[in-house]
mmCIF file of C-alpha atoms and ligand atoms in Angstrom:
data_model
loop_
_atom_site.group_PDB
_atom_site.id
_atom_site.type_symbol
_atom_site.label_atom_id
_atom_site.label_comp_id
_atom_site.label_asym_id
_atom_site.label_seq_id
_atom_site.Cartn_x
_atom_site.Cartn_y
_atom_site.Cartn_z
ATOM 1 C CA MET A 23 157.318 92.871 90.875
ATOM 2 C CA SER A 24 155.252 89.739 91.484
ATOM 3 C CA LEU A 25 151.537 89.803 92.153
ATOM 4 C CA ILE A 26 150.330 87.093 94.501
ATOM 5 C CA LEU A 27 146.671 86.375 95.210
ATOM 6 C CA SER A 28 145.859 84.353 98.295
ATOM 7 C CA LEU A 29 142.834 83.256 100.251
ATOM 8 C CA LEU A 30 143.002 85.083 103.569
ATOM 9 C CA ASN A 31 142.965 83.366 106.939
ATOM 10 C CA THR A 32 142.949 84.395 110.590
ATOM 11 C CA ALA A 33 146.653 85.256 110.485
ATOM 12 C CA SER A 34 146.794 87.141 107.161
ATOM 13 C CA ALA A 35 143.418 88.953 107.102
ATOM 14 C CA PRO A 36 144.337 91.732 109.614
ATOM 15 C CA PHE A 37 147.081 93.003 107.255
ATOM 16 C CA PHE A 38 144.377 93.746 104.668
ATOM 17 C CA ALA A 39 141.965 95.515 107.027
ATOM 18 C CA PRO A 40 143.026 99.024 105.848
ATOM 19 C CA LEU A 41 141.807 98.028 102.357
ATOM 20 C CA ALA A 42 138.257 97.362 103.538
ATOM 21 C CA PHE A 43 135.514 99.930 104.051
ATOM 22 C CA PRO A 44 135.632 101.220 107.656
ATOM 23 C CA HIS A 45 132.568 99.282 108.838
ATOM 24 C CA LEU A 46 134.131 96.006 107.613
ATOM 25 C CA ARG A 47 137.578 96.500 109.164
ATOM 26 C CA PRO A 48 136.696 94.953 112.555
ATOM 27 C CA THR A 49 135.627 91.721 110.845
ATOM 28 C CA LEU A 50 139.022 91.447 109.126
ATOM 29 C CA LEU A 51 140.873 92.149 112.353
ATOM 30 C CA LYS A 52 138.994 89.249 113.985
ATOM 31 C CA PHE A 53 138.702 87.108 110.860
ATOM 32 C CA ASP A 54 137.527 83.551 111.360
ATOM 33 C CA SER A 55 138.580 81.285 108.466
ATOM 34 C CA ALA A 56 135.760 78.905 109.353
ATOM 35 C CA GLY A 57 133.175 81.714 109.494
ATOM 36 C CA ASP A 58 130.820 83.131 106.887
ATOM 37 C CA LEU A 59 133.319 85.485 105.187
ATOM 38 C CA VAL A 60 135.571 84.649 102.271
ATOM 39 C CA ALA A 61 138.387 87.096 101.464
ATOM 40 C CA VAL A 62 141.125 87.147 98.857
ATOM 41 C CA GLY A 63 144.076 89.511 99.151
ATOM 42 C CA ALA A 64 146.541 90.696 96.517
ATOM 43 C CA THR A 65 150.147 91.475 97.426
ATOM 44 C CA LEU A 66 152.901 92.996 95.348
ATOM 45 C CA ASP A 67 156.334 92.209 96.792
ATOM 46 C CA ASN A 68 154.623 91.211 100.044
ATOM 47 C CA TRP A 69 152.765 94.522 100.239
ATOM 48 C CA PRO A 70 148.913 94.333 100.411
ATOM 49 C CA VAL A 71 147.504 96.209 97.400
ATOM 50 C CA GLY A 72 144.047 94.729 96.905
ATOM 51 C CA LEU A 73 141.237 92.980 98.714
ATOM 52 C CA VAL A 74 137.941 91.377 97.826
ATOM 53 C CA LEU A 75 135.477 90.210 100.446
ATOM 54 C CA ALA A 76 132.220 88.250 100.279
ATOM 55 C CA ARG A 77 129.734 86.861 102.771
ATOM 56 C CA LEU A 78 128.106 83.448 102.546
ATOM 57 C CA ASN A 79 124.436 84.287 103.069
ATOM 58 C CA HIS A 80 122.801 81.021 102.327
ATOM 59 C CA PRO A 81 124.060 77.506 101.731
ATOM 60 C CA THR A 82 124.449 78.312 98.030
ATOM 61 C CA GLN A 83 124.378 82.134 97.784
ATOM 62 C CA SER A 84 126.847 84.854 98.630
ATOM 63 C CA GLU A 85 127.154 88.624 98.603
ATOM 64 C CA LEU A 86 130.101 90.674 97.418
ATOM 65 C CA LEU A 87 130.813 93.114 100.275
ATOM 66 C CA SER A 88 133.869 95.001 99.117
ATOM 67 C CA ILE A 89 136.456 95.151 96.351
ATOM 68 C CA MET A 90 139.313 97.588 96.587
ATOM 69 C CA VAL A 91 142.705 98.178 94.965
ATOM 70 C CA LEU A 92 145.110 100.858 96.185
ATOM 71 C CA PRO A 93 144.932 103.876 93.815
ATOM 72 C CA ALA A 94 148.553 103.548 92.636
ATOM 73 C CA TYR A 95 147.924 100.011 91.378
ATOM 74 C CA ARG A 96 144.585 100.479 89.610
ATOM 75 C CA GLY A 97 144.050 99.808 85.915
ATOM 76 C CA LYS A 98 146.426 96.825 85.900
ATOM 77 C CA GLY A 99 143.789 94.097 86.057
ATOM 78 C CA ILE A 100 144.238 93.395 89.791
ATOM 79 C CA ALA A 101 140.539 93.747 90.736
ATOM 80 C CA SER A 102 139.524 91.490 87.862
ATOM 81 C CA GLN A 103 141.957 88.813 89.010
ATOM 82 C CA LEU A 104 140.838 89.208 92.628
ATOM 83 C CA LEU A 105 137.210 88.753 91.644
ATOM 84 C CA ALA A 106 137.981 85.678 89.519
ATOM 85 C CA SER A 107 139.907 84.213 92.427
ATOM 86 C CA LEU A 108 137.057 84.947 94.848
ATOM 87 C CA GLU A 109 134.534 83.303 92.516
ATOM 88 C CA LYS A 110 136.726 80.191 92.378
ATOM 89 C CA ALA A 111 136.949 80.111 96.189
ATOM 90 C CA LEU A 112 133.172 80.532 96.487
ATOM 91 C CA SER A 113 132.571 77.691 94.018
ATOM 92 C CA GLY A 114 134.854 75.568 96.143
ATOM 93 C CA ARG A 115 132.568 76.268 99.125
ATOM 94 C CA GLY A 116 129.502 75.059 97.176
ATOM 95 C CA ILE A 117 128.245 78.551 96.265
ATOM 96 C CA VAL A 118 126.327 78.779 92.969
ATOM 97 C CA GLU A 119 125.354 82.468 92.974
ATOM 98 C CA VAL A 120 127.091 85.690 93.955
ATOM 99 C CA ASN A 121 125.413 89.124 94.037
ATOM 100 C CA GLY A 122 126.601 92.607 94.806
ATOM 101 C CA VAL A 123 124.964 95.949 95.617
ATOM 102 C CA PHE A 124 126.766 99.265 95.238
ATOM 103 C CA PRO A 125 125.935 102.987 94.996
ATOM 104 C CA ASP A 126 125.957 104.669 91.591
ATOM 105 C CA ARG A 127 127.824 107.645 93.043
ATOM 106 C CA ALA A 128 131.092 105.794 93.780
ATOM 107 C CA PRO A 129 133.977 107.776 92.179
ATOM 108 C CA THR A 130 135.296 104.598 90.541
ATOM 109 C CA LEU A 131 131.901 103.318 89.376
ATOM 110 C CA VAL A 132 132.999 102.998 85.733
ATOM 111 C CA ALA A 133 135.993 100.876 86.721
ATOM 112 C CA LEU A 134 133.887 98.674 89.004
ATOM 113 C CA GLU A 135 131.259 98.064 86.331
ATOM 114 C CA ARG A 136 134.007 97.285 83.837
ATOM 115 C CA VAL A 137 135.505 94.745 86.265
ATOM 116 C CA LEU A 138 132.105 93.085 86.707
ATOM 117 C CA ALA A 139 131.534 92.996 82.942
ATOM 118 C CA LYS A 140 134.982 91.524 82.292
ATOM 119 C CA ASN A 141 134.200 88.782 84.815
ATOM 120 C CA GLY A 142 130.853 87.917 83.212
ATOM 121 C CA TRP A 143 128.482 89.489 85.758
ATOM 122 C CA SER A 144 124.994 90.621 84.769
ATOM 123 C CA LEU A 145 124.549 94.234 83.667
ATOM 124 C CA PRO A 146 124.115 96.304 86.887
ATOM 125 C CA GLN A 147 120.554 97.565 87.338
ATOM 126 C CA SER A 148 119.394 100.409 89.593
ATOM 127 C CA PHE A 149 116.685 99.282 92.018
ATOM 128 C CA LEU A 150 116.606 101.713 94.951
ATOM 129 C CA ARG A 151 116.655 105.525 95.254
ATOM 130 C CA VAL A 152 118.472 106.648 98.391
ATOM 131 C CA TYR A 153 117.957 110.028 100.081
ATOM 132 C CA ARG A 154 120.344 111.504 102.662
ATOM 133 C CA GLY A 155 120.591 114.837 104.391
ATOM 134 C CA GLN A 156 120.558 116.774 107.629
ATOM 135 C CA VAL A 157 117.219 117.004 109.358
ATOM 136 C CA PRO A 158 115.956 120.405 108.193
ATOM 137 C CA TYR A 159 114.116 122.957 110.270
ATOM 138 C CA PRO A 160 110.557 121.586 109.841
ATOM 139 C CA PRO A 161 108.781 124.863 109.020
ATOM 140 C CA ASP A 162 111.108 125.065 105.972
ATOM 141 C CA TYR A 163 108.939 122.318 104.485
ATOM 142 C CA PRO A 164 106.210 124.332 102.740
ATOM 143 C CA TRP A 165 103.625 121.649 103.541
ATOM 144 C CA MET A 166 104.544 121.313 107.207
ATOM 145 C CA PRO A 167 103.935 124.454 109.248
ATOM 146 C CA GLY A 168 103.656 122.233 112.311
ATOM 147 C CA ALA A 169 103.318 118.596 113.346
ATOM 148 C CA LEU A 170 100.069 118.009 111.451
ATOM 149 C CA GLU A 171 97.166 116.677 113.471
ATOM 150 C CA PRO A 172 95.523 113.684 111.809
ATOM 151 C CA PRO A 173 91.827 114.101 110.875
ATOM 152 C CA GLU A 174 89.115 113.272 113.393
ATOM 153 C CA GLY A 175 88.808 109.573 114.131
ATOM 154 C CA PHE A 176 92.552 108.989 113.653
ATOM 155 C CA GLU A 177 95.221 108.857 116.320
ATOM 156 C CA ILE A 178 99.008 109.008 116.028
ATOM 157 C CA PHE A 179 100.774 107.074 118.774
ATOM 158 C CA PRO A 180 104.328 106.019 119.714
ATOM 159 C CA TRP A 181 104.986 102.609 118.180
ATOM 160 C CA ALA A 182 106.595 101.614 121.488
ATOM 161 C CA ASP A 183 103.089 101.747 123.004
ATOM 162 C CA LEU A 184 101.722 99.119 120.619
ATOM 163 C CA SER A 185 100.197 96.276 122.630
ATOM 164 C CA GLN A 186 100.985 92.612 122.009
ATOM 165 C CA PRO A 187 97.351 91.862 120.967
ATOM 166 C CA GLU A 188 97.569 94.762 118.459
ATOM 167 C CA LEU A 189 100.813 93.385 117.059
ATOM 168 C CA ALA A 190 99.211 89.955 116.716
ATOM 169 C CA GLU A 191 96.235 91.535 114.949
ATOM 170 C CA ILE A 192 98.479 93.390 112.480
ATOM 171 C CA LYS A 193 100.324 90.175 111.661
ATOM 172 C CA GLU A 194 96.968 88.483 111.069
ATOM 173 C CA ARG A 195 95.886 91.319 108.755
ATOM 174 C CA LEU A 196 99.148 91.191 106.796
ATOM 175 C CA ALA A 197 98.388 87.559 106.045
ATOM 176 C CA THR A 198 94.684 87.927 105.221
ATOM 177 C CA ASP A 199 93.649 91.530 104.425
ATOM 178 C CA THR A 200 94.366 92.539 100.805
ATOM 179 C CA ARG A 201 94.668 96.211 101.813
ATOM 180 C CA TYR A 202 97.955 95.264 103.502
ATOM 181 C CA ARG A 203 99.200 93.330 100.450
ATOM 182 C CA GLY A 204 102.931 93.667 99.844
ATOM 183 C CA VAL A 205 103.702 94.476 103.480
ATOM 184 C CA PHE A 206 105.799 91.747 105.065
ATOM 185 C CA VAL A 207 106.028 90.807 108.723
ATOM 186 C CA GLY A 208 109.788 91.436 108.496
ATOM 187 C CA THR A 209 109.112 95.139 107.899
ATOM 188 C CA LEU A 210 107.545 95.417 111.380
ATOM 189 C CA LYS A 211 110.881 96.312 112.887
ATOM 190 C CA GLU A 212 111.896 95.330 116.372
ATOM 191 C CA ASP A 213 115.001 97.538 116.406
ATOM 192 C CA PHE A 214 113.032 100.772 115.868
ATOM 193 C CA GLU A 215 114.060 104.061 117.478
ATOM 194 C CA PRO A 216 111.372 104.448 120.171
ATOM 195 C CA ARG A 217 111.211 108.263 120.405
ATOM 196 C CA THR A 218 110.483 108.806 116.710
ATOM 197 C CA SER A 219 108.719 105.648 115.460
ATOM 198 C CA LEU A 220 104.983 106.233 115.214
ATOM 199 C CA GLY A 221 101.820 104.334 114.401
ATOM 200 C CA LEU A 222 98.430 105.476 113.138
ATOM 201 C CA ARG A 223 95.117 104.124 114.476
ATOM 202 C CA CYS A 224 91.629 104.524 113.095
ATOM 203 C CA GLU A 225 88.884 103.543 115.507
ATOM 204 C CA GLY A 226 91.229 101.270 117.390
ATOM 205 C CA VAL A 227 92.658 99.561 114.273
ATOM 206 C CA VAL A 228 96.298 100.154 113.292
ATOM 207 C CA VAL A 229 96.215 101.453 109.700
ATOM 208 C CA GLY A 230 99.681 102.946 109.282
ATOM 209 C CA TRP A 231 103.144 103.421 110.684
ATOM 210 C CA CYS A 232 106.508 105.017 110.130
ATOM 211 C CA PHE A 233 109.491 103.342 111.758
ATOM 212 C CA THR A 234 112.868 104.886 112.230
ATOM 213 C CA ARG A 235 116.107 103.119 113.026
ATOM 214 C CA LEU A 236 119.201 104.677 114.541
ATOM 215 C CA VAL A 237 122.518 104.240 112.698
ATOM 216 C CA PRO A 238 124.813 105.372 115.532
ATOM 217 C CA GLU A 239 128.075 105.410 113.549
ATOM 218 C CA ASN A 240 126.593 107.994 111.136
ATOM 219 C CA ARG A 241 124.439 109.780 113.764
ATOM 220 C CA LEU A 242 121.656 109.105 111.315
ATOM 221 C CA LEU A 243 117.992 108.300 111.690
ATOM 222 C CA TYR A 244 116.875 105.995 108.932
ATOM 223 C CA TYR A 245 113.166 106.351 108.081
ATOM 224 C CA GLU A 246 111.887 102.978 107.012
ATOM 225 C CA GLY A 247 108.820 100.796 107.025
ATOM 226 C CA TYR A 248 106.495 103.639 106.033
ATOM 227 C CA PHE A 249 102.907 102.541 105.349
ATOM 228 C CA VAL A 250 99.388 103.978 105.218
ATOM 229 C CA ARG A 251 96.528 101.678 104.228
ATOM 230 C CA PRO A 252 95.867 102.436 100.526
ATOM 231 C CA ASP A 253 92.105 103.040 100.901
ATOM 232 C CA LEU A 254 92.821 105.834 103.415
ATOM 233 C CA ARG A 255 95.604 107.635 101.563
ATOM 234 C CA ARG A 256 93.342 110.261 100.003
ATOM 235 C CA PHE A 257 91.076 110.521 103.024
ATOM 236 C CA SER A 258 91.492 114.240 103.671
ATOM 237 C CA ARG A 259 93.092 117.427 102.322
ATOM 238 C CA ILE A 260 96.180 116.791 104.410
ATOM 239 C CA SER A 261 97.075 113.195 103.716
ATOM 240 C CA LEU A 262 97.508 110.785 106.574
ATOM 241 C CA GLY A 263 100.998 110.090 105.217
ATOM 242 C CA GLN A 264 101.959 113.767 105.513
ATOM 243 C CA SER A 265 100.513 113.839 109.002
ATOM 244 C CA LEU A 266 102.503 110.778 110.113
ATOM 245 C CA ILE A 267 105.763 111.950 108.532
ATOM 246 C CA SER A 268 105.449 115.486 109.876
ATOM 247 C CA ASN A 269 105.120 114.125 113.415
ATOM 248 C CA VAL A 270 108.188 111.925 112.910
ATOM 249 C CA ILE A 271 110.192 114.861 111.531
ATOM 250 C CA TYR A 272 109.225 117.201 114.387
ATOM 251 C CA ARG A 273 110.274 114.554 116.894
ATOM 252 C CA HIS A 274 113.522 114.062 114.996
ATOM 253 C CA TRP A 275 114.105 117.841 114.952
ATOM 254 C CA ASP A 276 113.905 117.819 118.744
ATOM 255 C CA LEU A 277 116.739 115.254 118.754
ATOM 256 C CA ARG A 278 118.871 117.066 116.145
ATOM 257 C CA GLU A 279 121.844 117.620 118.479
ATOM 258 C CA GLU A 280 122.095 113.892 119.090
ATOM 259 C CA ILE A 281 121.006 112.643 115.621
ATOM 260 C CA PRO A 282 121.570 115.369 113.004
ATOM 261 C CA ASN A 283 121.187 113.227 109.862
ATOM 262 C CA PHE A 284 118.332 111.446 108.174
ATOM 263 C CA GLY A 285 118.096 108.936 105.373
ATOM 264 C CA PHE A 286 115.551 106.787 103.640
ATOM 265 C CA SER A 287 115.183 104.835 100.431
ATOM 266 C CA VAL A 288 112.441 104.009 97.969
ATOM 267 C CA GLU A 289 112.258 101.067 95.587
ATOM 268 C CA LEU A 290 112.191 102.281 91.994
ATOM 269 C CA GLU A 291 108.998 100.277 91.417
ATOM 270 C CA ASN A 292 107.188 102.338 94.064
ATOM 271 C CA ARG A 293 106.046 105.194 91.795
ATOM 272 C CA HIS A 294 103.668 106.647 94.419
ATOM 273 C CA MET A 295 106.413 107.019 97.024
ATOM 274 C CA LEU A 296 108.944 108.310 94.474
ATOM 275 C CA ARG A 297 106.544 111.106 93.515
ATOM 276 C CA PHE A 298 105.835 111.859 97.185
ATOM 277 C CA SER A 299 109.576 112.006 97.946
ATOM 278 C CA ALA A 300 110.435 114.103 94.868
ATOM 279 C CA ARG A 301 107.822 116.643 95.850
ATOM 280 C CA TYR A 302 108.299 116.813 99.587
ATOM 281 C CA PHE A 303 111.813 115.658 100.403
ATOM 282 C CA GLU A 304 114.307 115.942 97.565
ATOM 283 C CA PRO A 305 114.812 119.703 97.943
ATOM 284 C CA PHE A 306 116.075 119.055 101.481
ATOM 285 C CA CYS A 307 118.429 116.180 100.710
ATOM 286 C CA ARG A 308 122.140 116.626 100.397
ATOM 287 C CA TYR A 309 122.576 113.391 98.436
ATOM 288 C CA VAL A 310 120.159 111.514 96.225
ATOM 289 C CA TYR A 311 121.540 108.471 94.450
ATOM 290 C CA HIS A 312 120.673 104.966 93.335
ATOM 291 C CA LEU A 313 121.792 101.555 94.488
ATOM 292 C CA LYS A 314 122.594 99.111 91.717
ATOM 293 C CA ARG A 315 122.823 95.368 91.829
ATOM 294 C CA ALA A 316 124.511 92.770 89.672
ATOM 295 C CA GLY A 317 125.234 89.102 90.013
ATOM 296 C CA LYS A 318 126.648 85.971 88.495
ATOM 297 C CA MET A 319 125.801 82.284 88.502
ATOM 298 C CA LEU A 320 128.936 80.301 89.301
ATOM 299 C CA PRO A 321 129.819 76.983 87.714
ATOM 300 C CA GLY A 322 128.942 74.116 90.055
HETATM 301 C C1 LIG B 297 136.817 99.447 91.335
HETATM 302 C C2 LIG B 297 138.286 99.044 91.545
HETATM 303 C C3 LIG B 297 138.324 97.911 92.578
HETATM 304 C C4 LIG B 297 138.886 98.558 90.214
HETATM 305 O O1 LIG B 297 140.226 98.083 90.451
HETATM 306 P P1 LIG B 297 141.286 97.903 89.257
HETATM 307 O O2 LIG B 297 142.368 96.997 89.744
HETATM 308 O O3 LIG B 297 141.690 99.210 88.715
HETATM 309 O O4 LIG B 297 140.403 97.140 88.154
HETATM 310 P P2 LIG B 297 140.926 96.459 86.812
HETATM 311 O O5 LIG B 297 142.272 97.017 86.461
HETATM 312 O O6 LIG B 297 140.807 94.985 86.947
HETATM 313 O O7 LIG B 297 139.840 96.921 85.749
HETATM 314 C C5 LIG B 297 139.433 98.260 85.659
HETATM 315 C C6 LIG B 297 138.834 98.482 84.296
HETATM 316 O O8 LIG B 297 138.117 99.718 84.294
HETATM 317 C C7 LIG B 297 138.620 100.556 83.252
HETATM 318 N N1 LIG B 297 138.475 101.928 83.702
HETATM 319 C C8 LIG B 297 138.931 102.471 84.847
HETATM 320 N N2 LIG B 297 138.568 103.768 84.914
HETATM 321 C C9 LIG B 297 137.858 104.021 83.793
HETATM 322 C C10 LIG B 297 137.209 105.167 83.288
HETATM 323 N N3 LIG B 297 137.195 106.321 83.968
HETATM 324 N N4 LIG B 297 136.567 105.067 82.100
HETATM 325 C C11 LIG B 297 136.552 103.907 81.415
HETATM 326 N N5 LIG B 297 137.160 102.773 81.858
HETATM 327 C C12 LIG B 297 137.796 102.845 83.031
HETATM 328 C C13 LIG B 297 140.057 100.121 83.096
HETATM 329 O O9 LIG B 297 140.579 100.514 81.840
HETATM 330 C C14 LIG B 297 139.900 98.609 83.207
HETATM 331 O O10 LIG B 297 139.315 98.048 82.051
HETATM 332 P P3 LIG B 297 140.226 97.266 80.925
HETATM 333 O O11 LIG B 297 140.913 96.147 81.635
HETATM 334 O O12 LIG B 297 139.234 96.825 79.917
HETATM 335 O O13 LIG B 297 141.198 98.284 80.420
HETATM 336 C C15 LIG B 297 139.130 100.248 92.044
HETATM 337 O O14 LIG B 297 138.901 101.342 91.175
HETATM 338 C C16 LIG B 297 138.852 100.674 93.470
HETATM 339 O O15 LIG B 297 139.488 100.167 94.401
HETATM 340 N N6 LIG B 297 137.904 101.590 93.699
HETATM 341 C C17 LIG B 297 137.603 102.078 95.052
HETATM 342 C C18 LIG B 297 136.812 101.071 95.835
HETATM 343 C C19 LIG B 297 135.403 100.895 95.320
HETATM 344 O O16 LIG B 297 134.723 101.855 95.023
HETATM 345 N N7 LIG B 297 134.969 99.627 95.227
HETATM 346 C C20 LIG B 297 133.623 99.312 94.739
HETATM 347 C C21 LIG B 297 132.594 99.256 95.782
HETATM 348 S S1 LIG B 297 132.595 97.695 96.638
#
């Protein structure tokens, strides 16, 4: 049996599509050799048994998207050879750095981390805690008997109703007001789900928000871009954060037939939000896991 590794092109890539994760298969079926993807396939006696795929993100950086070997052929060094071959191809395209992100709950995590170590990648580090579940019946949350009204002086509003001058003012505050430090313009999503994304005003000033984004293929509402101005977080017995989130969850509950699942993630550095999530959300999640990342500098 002879193992052959080859750089995939428009003609060969479709044969390897079944070896990619489902969301990546369409890109292999319509693979463009001159595009931003680099793929290496492994065949044994002309039969595809392994695939590695990376995206060129930046003139000199790339991201490992997928590495897969058919179960019957694992443990024979094929993934390690595929990765080495990919790195060589990336170097040839002027790439000096490759990074990868993967969940720590993958069944073959040990094998993957061993492959990375054998190929000289950095030790994988967890950086994000991910929460997934089905939107629960809101009164099951002990702290949420109803969609909590914010205290007097505050108003919760649909983010879709935000005016252009308000948006401009928020962007100005992100750049100049230290109470918004660490919030980036990029987190003010434009692809938010309009029925469930909410903002919080205090005397006409936007002081918080919770955006959601629809992931149609998973019928999942991803809660992201959650923020309440730090000086207002302990403003009242019921926190403004709880009030915002409860309103989002009640709206989501109303859409449960259409979007039954929810998900969100918290950076491991964000101790405040981790505590909040552990207390209020973890009991309702079906999966809680970490994302890990690793990388390698490639020889020029
Ligand atoms: C991860 C994966 C690509 C590895 O493929 P592979 O061809 O078996 O990898 P290799 O043979 O090159 O290396 C695997 C290494 O892990 C080791 N290994 C595998 N399972 C192990 C286990 N349970 N405990 C300890 N070591 C293990 C092997 O012994 C080997 O190390 P060695 O060469 O020092 O003996 C393969 O398991 C796979 O396709 N998994 C499913 C897809 C996936 O989850 N991909 C990652 C997300 S992108």
